[in-house]
XYZ file of N, CA and C in Angstrom:
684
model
N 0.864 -1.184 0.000
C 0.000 0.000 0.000
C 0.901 1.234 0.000
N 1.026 1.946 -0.648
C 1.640 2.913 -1.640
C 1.288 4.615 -1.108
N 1.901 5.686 -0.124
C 1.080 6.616 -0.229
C 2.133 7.929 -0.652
N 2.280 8.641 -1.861
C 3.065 9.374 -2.330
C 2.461 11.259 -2.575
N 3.146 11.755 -2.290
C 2.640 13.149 -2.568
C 3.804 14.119 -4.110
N 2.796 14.549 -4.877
C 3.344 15.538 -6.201
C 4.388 14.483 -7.084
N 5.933 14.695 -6.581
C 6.701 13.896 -7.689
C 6.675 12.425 -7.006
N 6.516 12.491 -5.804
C 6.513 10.980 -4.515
C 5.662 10.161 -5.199
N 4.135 10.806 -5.515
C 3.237 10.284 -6.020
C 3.551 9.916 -7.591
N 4.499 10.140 -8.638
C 4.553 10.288 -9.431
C 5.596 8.933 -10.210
N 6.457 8.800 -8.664
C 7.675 7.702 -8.844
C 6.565 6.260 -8.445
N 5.804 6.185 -7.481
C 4.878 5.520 -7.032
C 3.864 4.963 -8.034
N 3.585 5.642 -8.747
C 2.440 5.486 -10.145
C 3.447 4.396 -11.229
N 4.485 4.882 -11.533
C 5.444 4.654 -12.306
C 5.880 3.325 -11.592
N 6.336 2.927 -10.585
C 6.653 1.500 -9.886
C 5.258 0.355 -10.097
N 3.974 1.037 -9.281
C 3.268 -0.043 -9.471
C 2.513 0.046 -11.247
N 2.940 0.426 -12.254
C 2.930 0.372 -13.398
C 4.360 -0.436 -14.059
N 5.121 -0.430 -13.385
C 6.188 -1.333 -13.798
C 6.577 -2.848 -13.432
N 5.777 -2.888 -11.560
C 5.870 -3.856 -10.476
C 4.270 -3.828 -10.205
N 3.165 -4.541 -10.933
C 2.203 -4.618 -10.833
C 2.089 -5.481 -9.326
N 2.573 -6.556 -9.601
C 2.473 -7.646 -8.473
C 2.792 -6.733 -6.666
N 3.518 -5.878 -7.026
C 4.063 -5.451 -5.318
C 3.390 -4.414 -4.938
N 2.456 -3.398 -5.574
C 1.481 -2.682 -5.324
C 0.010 -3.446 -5.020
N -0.455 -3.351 -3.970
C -1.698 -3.572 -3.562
C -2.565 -2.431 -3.665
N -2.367 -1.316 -3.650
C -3.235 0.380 -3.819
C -2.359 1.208 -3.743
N -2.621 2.409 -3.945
C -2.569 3.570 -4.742
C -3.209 4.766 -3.716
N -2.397 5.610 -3.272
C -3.006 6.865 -2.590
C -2.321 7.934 -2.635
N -2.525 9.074 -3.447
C -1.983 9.724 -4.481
C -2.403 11.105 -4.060
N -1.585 12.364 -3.946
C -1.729 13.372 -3.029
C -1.314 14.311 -4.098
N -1.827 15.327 -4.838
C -1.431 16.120 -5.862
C -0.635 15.499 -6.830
N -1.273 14.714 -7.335
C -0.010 14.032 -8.090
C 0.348 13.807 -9.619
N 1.090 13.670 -10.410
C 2.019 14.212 -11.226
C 1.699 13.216 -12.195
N 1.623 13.405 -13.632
C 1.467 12.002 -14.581
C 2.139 12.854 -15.599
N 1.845 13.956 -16.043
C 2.539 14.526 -17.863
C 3.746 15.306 -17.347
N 3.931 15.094 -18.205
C 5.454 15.809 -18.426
C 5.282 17.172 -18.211
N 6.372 17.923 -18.007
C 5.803 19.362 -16.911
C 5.497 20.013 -18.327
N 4.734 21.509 -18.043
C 4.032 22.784 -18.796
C 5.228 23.004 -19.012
N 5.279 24.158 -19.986
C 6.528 25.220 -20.116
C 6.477 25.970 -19.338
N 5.216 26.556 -18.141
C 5.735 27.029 -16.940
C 6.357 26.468 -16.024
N 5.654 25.732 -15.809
C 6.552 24.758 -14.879
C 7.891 24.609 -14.959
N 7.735 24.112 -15.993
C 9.465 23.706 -16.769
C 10.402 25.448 -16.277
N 9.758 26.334 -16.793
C 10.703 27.408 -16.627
C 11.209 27.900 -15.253
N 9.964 27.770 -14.544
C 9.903 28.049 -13.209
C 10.932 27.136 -12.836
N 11.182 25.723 -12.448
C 12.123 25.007 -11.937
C 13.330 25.293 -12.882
N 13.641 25.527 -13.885
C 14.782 26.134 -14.646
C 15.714 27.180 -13.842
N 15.075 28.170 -13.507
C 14.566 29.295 -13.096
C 15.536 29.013 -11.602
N 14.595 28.298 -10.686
C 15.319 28.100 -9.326
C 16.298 26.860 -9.517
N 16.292 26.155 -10.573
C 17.971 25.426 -10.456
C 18.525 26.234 -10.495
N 19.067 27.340 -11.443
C 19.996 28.286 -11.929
C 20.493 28.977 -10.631
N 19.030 29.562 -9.623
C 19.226 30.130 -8.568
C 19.662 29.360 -7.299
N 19.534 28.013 -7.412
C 20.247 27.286 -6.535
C 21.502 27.332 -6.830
N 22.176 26.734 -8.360
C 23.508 27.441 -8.273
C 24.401 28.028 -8.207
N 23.555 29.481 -8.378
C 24.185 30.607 -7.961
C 24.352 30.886 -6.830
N 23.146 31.186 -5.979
C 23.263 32.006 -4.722
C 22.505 30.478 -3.775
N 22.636 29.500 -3.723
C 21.827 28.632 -2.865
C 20.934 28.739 -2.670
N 20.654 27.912 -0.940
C 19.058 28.002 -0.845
C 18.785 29.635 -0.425
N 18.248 30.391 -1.683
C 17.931 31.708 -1.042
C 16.567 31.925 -0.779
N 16.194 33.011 -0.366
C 14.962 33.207 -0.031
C 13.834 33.629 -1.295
N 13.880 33.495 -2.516
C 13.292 33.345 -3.172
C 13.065 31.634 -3.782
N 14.229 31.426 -4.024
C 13.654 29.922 -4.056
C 12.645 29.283 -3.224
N 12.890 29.588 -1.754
C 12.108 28.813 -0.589
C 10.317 29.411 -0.854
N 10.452 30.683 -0.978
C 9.444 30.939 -1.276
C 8.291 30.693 -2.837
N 8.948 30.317 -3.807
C 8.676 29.519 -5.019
C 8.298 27.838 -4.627
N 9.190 27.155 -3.519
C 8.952 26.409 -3.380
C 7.428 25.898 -2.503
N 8.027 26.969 -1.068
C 6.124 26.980 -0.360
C 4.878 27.430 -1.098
N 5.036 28.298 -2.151
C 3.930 28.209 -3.413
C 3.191 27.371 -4.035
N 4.622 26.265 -4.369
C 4.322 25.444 -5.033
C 3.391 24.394 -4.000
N 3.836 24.270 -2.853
C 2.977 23.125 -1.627
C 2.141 23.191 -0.740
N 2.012 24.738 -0.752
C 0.730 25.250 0.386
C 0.284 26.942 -0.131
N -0.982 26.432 0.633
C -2.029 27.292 0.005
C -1.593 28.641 0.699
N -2.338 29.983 -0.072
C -2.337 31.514 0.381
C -2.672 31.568 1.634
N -3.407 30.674 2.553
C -3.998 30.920 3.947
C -2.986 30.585 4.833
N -2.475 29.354 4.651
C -1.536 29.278 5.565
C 0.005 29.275 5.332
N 0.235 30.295 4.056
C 1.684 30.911 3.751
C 1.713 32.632 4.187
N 0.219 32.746 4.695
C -0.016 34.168 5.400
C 0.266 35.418 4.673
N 0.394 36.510 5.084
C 0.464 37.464 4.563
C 0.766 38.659 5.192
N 0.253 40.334 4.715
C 1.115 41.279 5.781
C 0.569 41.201 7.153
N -0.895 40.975 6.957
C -1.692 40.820 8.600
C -2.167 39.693 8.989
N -1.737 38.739 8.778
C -2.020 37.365 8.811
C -0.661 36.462 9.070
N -0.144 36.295 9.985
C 1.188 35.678 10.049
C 1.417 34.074 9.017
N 2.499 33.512 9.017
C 2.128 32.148 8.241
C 1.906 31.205 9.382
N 1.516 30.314 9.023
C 1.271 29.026 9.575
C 2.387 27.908 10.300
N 1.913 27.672 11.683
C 3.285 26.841 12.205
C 4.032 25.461 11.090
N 2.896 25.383 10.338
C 3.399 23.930 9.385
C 4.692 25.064 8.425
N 4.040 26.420 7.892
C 5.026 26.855 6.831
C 6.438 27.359 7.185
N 6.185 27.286 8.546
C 7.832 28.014 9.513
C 8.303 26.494 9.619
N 8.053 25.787 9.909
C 8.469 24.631 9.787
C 9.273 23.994 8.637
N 8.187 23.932 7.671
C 9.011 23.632 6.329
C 10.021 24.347 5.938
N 10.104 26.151 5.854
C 10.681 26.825 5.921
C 12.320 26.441 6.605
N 12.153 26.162 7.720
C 13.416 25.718 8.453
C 14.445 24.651 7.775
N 13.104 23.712 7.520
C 13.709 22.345 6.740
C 14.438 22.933 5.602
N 13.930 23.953 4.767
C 14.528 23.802 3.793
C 15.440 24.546 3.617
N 16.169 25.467 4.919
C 17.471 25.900 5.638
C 18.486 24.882 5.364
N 17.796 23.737 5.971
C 18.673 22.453 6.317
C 19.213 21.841 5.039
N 18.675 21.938 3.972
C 18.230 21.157 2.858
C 20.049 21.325 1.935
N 20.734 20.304 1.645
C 21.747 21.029 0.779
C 21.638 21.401 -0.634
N 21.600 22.786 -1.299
C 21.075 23.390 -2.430
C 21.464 22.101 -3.450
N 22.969 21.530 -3.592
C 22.884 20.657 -4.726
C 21.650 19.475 -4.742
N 21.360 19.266 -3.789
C 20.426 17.862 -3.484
C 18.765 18.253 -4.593
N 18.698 19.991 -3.540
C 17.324 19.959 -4.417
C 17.649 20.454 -5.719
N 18.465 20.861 -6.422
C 18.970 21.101 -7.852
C 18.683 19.900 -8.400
N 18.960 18.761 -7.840
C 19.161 17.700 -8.655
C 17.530 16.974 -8.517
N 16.778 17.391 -7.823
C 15.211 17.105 -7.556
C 14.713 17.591 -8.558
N 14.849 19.273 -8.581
C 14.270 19.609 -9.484
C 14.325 19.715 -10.937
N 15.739 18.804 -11.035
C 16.182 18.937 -12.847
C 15.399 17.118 -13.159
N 15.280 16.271 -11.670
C 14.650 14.951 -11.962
C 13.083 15.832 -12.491
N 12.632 16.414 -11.758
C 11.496 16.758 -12.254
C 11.044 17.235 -13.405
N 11.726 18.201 -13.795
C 12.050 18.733 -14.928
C 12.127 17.830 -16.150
N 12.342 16.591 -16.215
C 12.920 15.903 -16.978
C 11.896 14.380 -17.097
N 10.744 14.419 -16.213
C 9.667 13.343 -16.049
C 8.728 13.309 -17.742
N 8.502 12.284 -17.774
C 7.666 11.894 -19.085
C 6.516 11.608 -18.422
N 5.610 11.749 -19.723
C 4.352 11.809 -19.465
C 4.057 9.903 -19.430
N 3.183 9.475 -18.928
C 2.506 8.366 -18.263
C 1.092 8.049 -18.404
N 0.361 9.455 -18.627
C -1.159 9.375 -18.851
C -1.564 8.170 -19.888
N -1.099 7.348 -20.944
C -1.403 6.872 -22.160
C -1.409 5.280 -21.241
N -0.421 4.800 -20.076
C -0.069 4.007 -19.709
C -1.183 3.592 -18.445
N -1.935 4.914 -17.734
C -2.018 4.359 -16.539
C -3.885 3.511 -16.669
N -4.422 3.635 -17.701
C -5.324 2.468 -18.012
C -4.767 0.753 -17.442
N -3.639 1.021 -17.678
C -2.949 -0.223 -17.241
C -2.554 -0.545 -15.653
N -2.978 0.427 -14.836
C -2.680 -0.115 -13.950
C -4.033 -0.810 -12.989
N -3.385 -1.845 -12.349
C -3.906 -3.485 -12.095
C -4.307 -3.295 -10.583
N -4.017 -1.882 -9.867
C -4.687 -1.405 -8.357
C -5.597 -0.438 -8.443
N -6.367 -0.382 -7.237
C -7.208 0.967 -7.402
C -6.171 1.854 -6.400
N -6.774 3.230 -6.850
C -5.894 4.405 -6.093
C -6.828 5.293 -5.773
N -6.609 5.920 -5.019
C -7.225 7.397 -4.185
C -6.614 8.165 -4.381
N -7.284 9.279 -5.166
C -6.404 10.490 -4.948
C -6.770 11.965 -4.378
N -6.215 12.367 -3.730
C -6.660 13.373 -2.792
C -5.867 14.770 -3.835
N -6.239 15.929 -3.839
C -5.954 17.159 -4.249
C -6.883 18.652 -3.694
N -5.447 19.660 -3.593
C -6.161 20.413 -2.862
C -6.696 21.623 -3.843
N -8.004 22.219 -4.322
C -7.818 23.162 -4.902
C -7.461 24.082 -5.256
N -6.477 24.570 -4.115
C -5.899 25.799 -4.925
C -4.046 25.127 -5.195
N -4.237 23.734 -5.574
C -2.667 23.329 -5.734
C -2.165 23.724 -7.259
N -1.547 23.743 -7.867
C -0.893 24.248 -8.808
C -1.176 23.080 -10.060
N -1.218 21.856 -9.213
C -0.854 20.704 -9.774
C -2.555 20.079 -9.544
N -3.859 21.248 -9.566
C -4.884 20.597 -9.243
C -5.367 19.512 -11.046
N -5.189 20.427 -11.627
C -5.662 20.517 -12.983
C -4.880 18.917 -13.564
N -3.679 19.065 -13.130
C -3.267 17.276 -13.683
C -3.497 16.248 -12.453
N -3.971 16.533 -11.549
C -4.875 15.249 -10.962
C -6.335 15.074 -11.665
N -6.949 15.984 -11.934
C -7.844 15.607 -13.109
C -7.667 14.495 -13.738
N -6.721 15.506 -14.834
C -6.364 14.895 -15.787
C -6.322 13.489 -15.665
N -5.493 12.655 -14.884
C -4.678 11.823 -14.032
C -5.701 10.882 -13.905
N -6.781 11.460 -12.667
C -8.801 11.021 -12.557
C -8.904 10.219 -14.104
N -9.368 11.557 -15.339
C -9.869 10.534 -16.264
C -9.192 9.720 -16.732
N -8.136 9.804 -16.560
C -7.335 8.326 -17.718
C -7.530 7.133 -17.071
N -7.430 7.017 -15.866
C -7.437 5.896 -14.801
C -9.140 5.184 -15.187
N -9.472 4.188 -14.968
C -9.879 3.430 -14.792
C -11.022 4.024 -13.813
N -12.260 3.906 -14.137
C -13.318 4.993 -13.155
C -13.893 3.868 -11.775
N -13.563 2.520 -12.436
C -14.554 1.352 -11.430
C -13.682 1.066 -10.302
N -12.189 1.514 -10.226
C -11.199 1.529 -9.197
C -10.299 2.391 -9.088
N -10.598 3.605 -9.429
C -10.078 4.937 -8.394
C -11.383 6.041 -7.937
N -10.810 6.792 -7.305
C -11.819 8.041 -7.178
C -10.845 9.082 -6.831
N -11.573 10.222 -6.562
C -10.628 11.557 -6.522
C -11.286 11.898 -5.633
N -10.900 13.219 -4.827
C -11.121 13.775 -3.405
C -10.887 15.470 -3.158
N -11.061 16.643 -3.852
C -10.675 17.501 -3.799
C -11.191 18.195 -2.662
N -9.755 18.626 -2.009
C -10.317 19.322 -0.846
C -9.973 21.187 -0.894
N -11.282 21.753 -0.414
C -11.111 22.911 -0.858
C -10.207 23.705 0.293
N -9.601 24.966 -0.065
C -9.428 25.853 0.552
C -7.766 25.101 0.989
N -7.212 24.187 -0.071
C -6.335 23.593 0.218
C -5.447 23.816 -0.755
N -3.887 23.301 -0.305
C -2.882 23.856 -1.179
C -2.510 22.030 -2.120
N -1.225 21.868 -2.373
C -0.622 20.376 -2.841
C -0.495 19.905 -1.051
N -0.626 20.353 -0.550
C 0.181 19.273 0.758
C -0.952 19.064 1.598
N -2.308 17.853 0.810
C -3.112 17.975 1.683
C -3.081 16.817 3.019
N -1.698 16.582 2.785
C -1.735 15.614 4.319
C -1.409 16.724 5.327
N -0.404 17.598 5.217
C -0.246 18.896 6.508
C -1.105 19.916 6.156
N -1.977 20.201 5.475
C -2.914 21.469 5.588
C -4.205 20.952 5.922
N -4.698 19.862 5.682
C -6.200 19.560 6.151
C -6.342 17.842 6.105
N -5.440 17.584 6.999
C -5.554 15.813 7.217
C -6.340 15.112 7.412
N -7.178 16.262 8.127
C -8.417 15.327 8.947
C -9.263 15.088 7.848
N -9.373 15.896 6.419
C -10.341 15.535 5.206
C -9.890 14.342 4.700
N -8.937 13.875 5.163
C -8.857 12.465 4.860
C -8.889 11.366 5.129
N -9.313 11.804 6.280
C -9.460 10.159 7.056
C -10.834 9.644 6.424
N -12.172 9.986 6.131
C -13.146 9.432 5.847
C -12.946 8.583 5.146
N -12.513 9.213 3.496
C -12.372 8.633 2.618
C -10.880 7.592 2.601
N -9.894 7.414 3.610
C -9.322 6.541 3.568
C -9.909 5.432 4.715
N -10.775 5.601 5.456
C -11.356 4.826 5.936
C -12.130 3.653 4.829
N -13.040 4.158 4.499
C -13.569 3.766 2.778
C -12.857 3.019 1.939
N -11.460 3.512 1.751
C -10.640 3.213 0.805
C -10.184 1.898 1.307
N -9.551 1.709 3.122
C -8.761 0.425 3.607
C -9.895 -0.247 3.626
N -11.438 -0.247 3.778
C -12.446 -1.307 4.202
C -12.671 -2.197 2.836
N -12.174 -1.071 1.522
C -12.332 -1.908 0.574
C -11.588 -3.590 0.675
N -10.646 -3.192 1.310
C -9.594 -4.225 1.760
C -9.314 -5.007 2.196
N -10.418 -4.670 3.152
C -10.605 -5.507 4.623
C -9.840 -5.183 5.241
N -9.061 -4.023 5.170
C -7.556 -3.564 6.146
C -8.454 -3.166 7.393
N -9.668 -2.159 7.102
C -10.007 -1.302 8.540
C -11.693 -1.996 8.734
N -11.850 -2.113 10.316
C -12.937 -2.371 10.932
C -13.254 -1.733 11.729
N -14.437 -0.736 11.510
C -14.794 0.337 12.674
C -15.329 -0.412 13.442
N -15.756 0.253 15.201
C -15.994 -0.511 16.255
C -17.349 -0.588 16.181
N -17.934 -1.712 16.655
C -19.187 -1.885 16.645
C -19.833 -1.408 17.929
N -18.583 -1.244 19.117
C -19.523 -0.584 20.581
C -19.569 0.636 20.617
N -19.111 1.614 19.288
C -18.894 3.078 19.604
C -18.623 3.289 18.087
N -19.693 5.024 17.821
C -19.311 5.750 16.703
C -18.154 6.222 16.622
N -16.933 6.339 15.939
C -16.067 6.777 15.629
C -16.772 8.580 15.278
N -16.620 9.576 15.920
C -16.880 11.041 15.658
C -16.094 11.897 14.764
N -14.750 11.064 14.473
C -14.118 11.536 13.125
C -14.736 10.966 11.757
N -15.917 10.011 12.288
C -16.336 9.317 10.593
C -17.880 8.773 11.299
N -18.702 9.871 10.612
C -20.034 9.482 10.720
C -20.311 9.253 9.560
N -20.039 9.444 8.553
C -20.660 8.301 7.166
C -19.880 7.065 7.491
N -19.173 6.563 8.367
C -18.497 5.452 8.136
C -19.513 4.066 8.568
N -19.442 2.905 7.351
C -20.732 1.754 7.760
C -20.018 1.335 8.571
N -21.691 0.644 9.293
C -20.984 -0.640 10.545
C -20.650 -1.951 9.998
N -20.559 -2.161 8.720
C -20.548 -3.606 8.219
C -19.015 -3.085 7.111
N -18.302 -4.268 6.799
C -17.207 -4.214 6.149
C -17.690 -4.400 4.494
N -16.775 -3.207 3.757
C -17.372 -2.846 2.500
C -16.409 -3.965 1.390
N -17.256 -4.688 0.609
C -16.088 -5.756 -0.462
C -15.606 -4.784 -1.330
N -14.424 -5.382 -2.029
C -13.956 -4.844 -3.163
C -14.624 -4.218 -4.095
N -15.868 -4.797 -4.317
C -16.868 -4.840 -6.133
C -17.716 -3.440 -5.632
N -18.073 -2.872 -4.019
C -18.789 -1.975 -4.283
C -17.672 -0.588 -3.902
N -16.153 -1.256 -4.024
C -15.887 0.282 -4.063
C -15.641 1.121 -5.099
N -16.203 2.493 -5.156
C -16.855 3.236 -6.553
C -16.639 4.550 -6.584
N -16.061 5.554 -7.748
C -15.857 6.953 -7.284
C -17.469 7.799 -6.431
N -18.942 6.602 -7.036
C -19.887 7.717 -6.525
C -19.657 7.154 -4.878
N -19.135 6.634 -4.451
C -19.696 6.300 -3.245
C -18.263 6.765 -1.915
N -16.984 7.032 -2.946
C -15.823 7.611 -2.469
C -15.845 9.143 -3.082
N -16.359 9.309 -4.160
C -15.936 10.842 -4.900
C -16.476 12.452 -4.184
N -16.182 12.246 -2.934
C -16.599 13.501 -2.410
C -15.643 14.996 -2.275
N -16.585 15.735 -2.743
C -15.580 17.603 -2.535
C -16.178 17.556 -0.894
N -15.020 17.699 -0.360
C -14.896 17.789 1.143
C -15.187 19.433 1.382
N -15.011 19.605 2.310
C -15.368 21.208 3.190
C -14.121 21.387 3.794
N -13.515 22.114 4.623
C -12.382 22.343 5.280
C -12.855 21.648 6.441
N -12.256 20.949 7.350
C -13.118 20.847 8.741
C -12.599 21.712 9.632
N -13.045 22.360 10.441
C -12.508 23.605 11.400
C -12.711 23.085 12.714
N -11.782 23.104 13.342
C -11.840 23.198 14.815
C -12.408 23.893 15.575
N -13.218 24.315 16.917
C -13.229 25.080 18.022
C -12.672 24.977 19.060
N -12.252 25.792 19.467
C -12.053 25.342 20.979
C -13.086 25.734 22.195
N -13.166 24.809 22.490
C -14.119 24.686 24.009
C -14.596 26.418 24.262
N -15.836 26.578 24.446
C -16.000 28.070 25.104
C -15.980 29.270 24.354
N -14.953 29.310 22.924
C -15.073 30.424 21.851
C -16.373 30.409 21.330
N -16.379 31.439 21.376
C -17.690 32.420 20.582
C -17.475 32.061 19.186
């Protein structure tokens, strides 16, 4: 069981299309099938060049959090950023400039796959956030695949990184996704309150279906106790 995000998701597609037998599923997070745009392409052109020049500078990092998280929680002049984007931010302090040069010229350099992935022999889930960059080729990605064993999941108000910007939109539908499996068994003495569509009976293979997985999620928002 397979879970990859953007190019992660992209090497992942490409293995269990090559290694049918060692993929059991597919769970696919903004993820990547054609060969990049000429923006794209330029844009990573663009920050290799600037990785070799001046390293990890602060325009790269910021091209890069563009590329993986959304306007809400990369903040703004009155809106600070988000503890996940100071975070990443740090990481990619840490990061040595040749390493991601050489990421982004792999990327740069990916073939397209769409013609191939009819052929693949698992079902997959794929989650995407709408305002990701890379929403438009998970589409894409959606129709070529096989409709009776994948589904798609767009979650709004979300960037490419919808496991750290809105995780919790995913548990439903990977709940759904492992029962196809028989991997997950909700409890029969207690509702699970993170998954009220979730059945009390275990779902077979044959009825799992994009109408019955294909949901546009909501953001889920927290309160805390007592706020107005």
């Amino acid at each position: 069981m397979c879970l990859g995000v953007t190019a992660g998701a992209y090497i992942l597609t490409l293995f269990a299309l090559t290694h049918p037998r060692r993929v059991m599923g597919l769970i696919l997070v903004s993820p990547l099938c054609k060969s990049p745009s000429w923006t794209e392409w330029l844009c990573n052109k663009g920050m290799s060049n600037l990785l070799y020049i001046c390293g990890m500078c602060g325009i790269v990092k910021e091209l890069l959090l563009m590329r993986y998280f959304s306007k809400e929680v990369r903040g703004g002049v009155d809106v600070p950023e988000s503890d996940i984007v100071q975070s990443c931010r740090r990481l990619l302090c840490e990061r040595q400039s040749p390493n991601v040069l050489r990421f982004l010229e792999a990327i740069n350099g990916r073939l397209d796959i769409s013609n191939s992935l009819r052929k693949l022999q698992c079902r997959s889930l794929i989650f995407v956030g709408e305002n990701s960059p890379f929403h438009s080729e998970a589409l894409h990605m959606t129709s070529k695949l096989d409709r009776r064993f994948s589904a798609l999941v767009e979650v709004q108000a979300c960037g490419s990184m919808v496991t750290e910007e809105q995780p919790d939109a995913m548990l439903i539908p990977l709940e759904y996704f492992l029962m196809g499996y028989g991997l997950f068994r909700p409890s029969h003495l207690s509702v699970s309150p993170r998954s009220p569509l979730s059945p009390t009976s275990i779902i077979s293979p044959e009825l799992f279906s994009p109408e019955s997985m294909g949901l546009k999620l909501k953001p889920i928002k927290t309160r805390i106790p007592g706020q107005v």
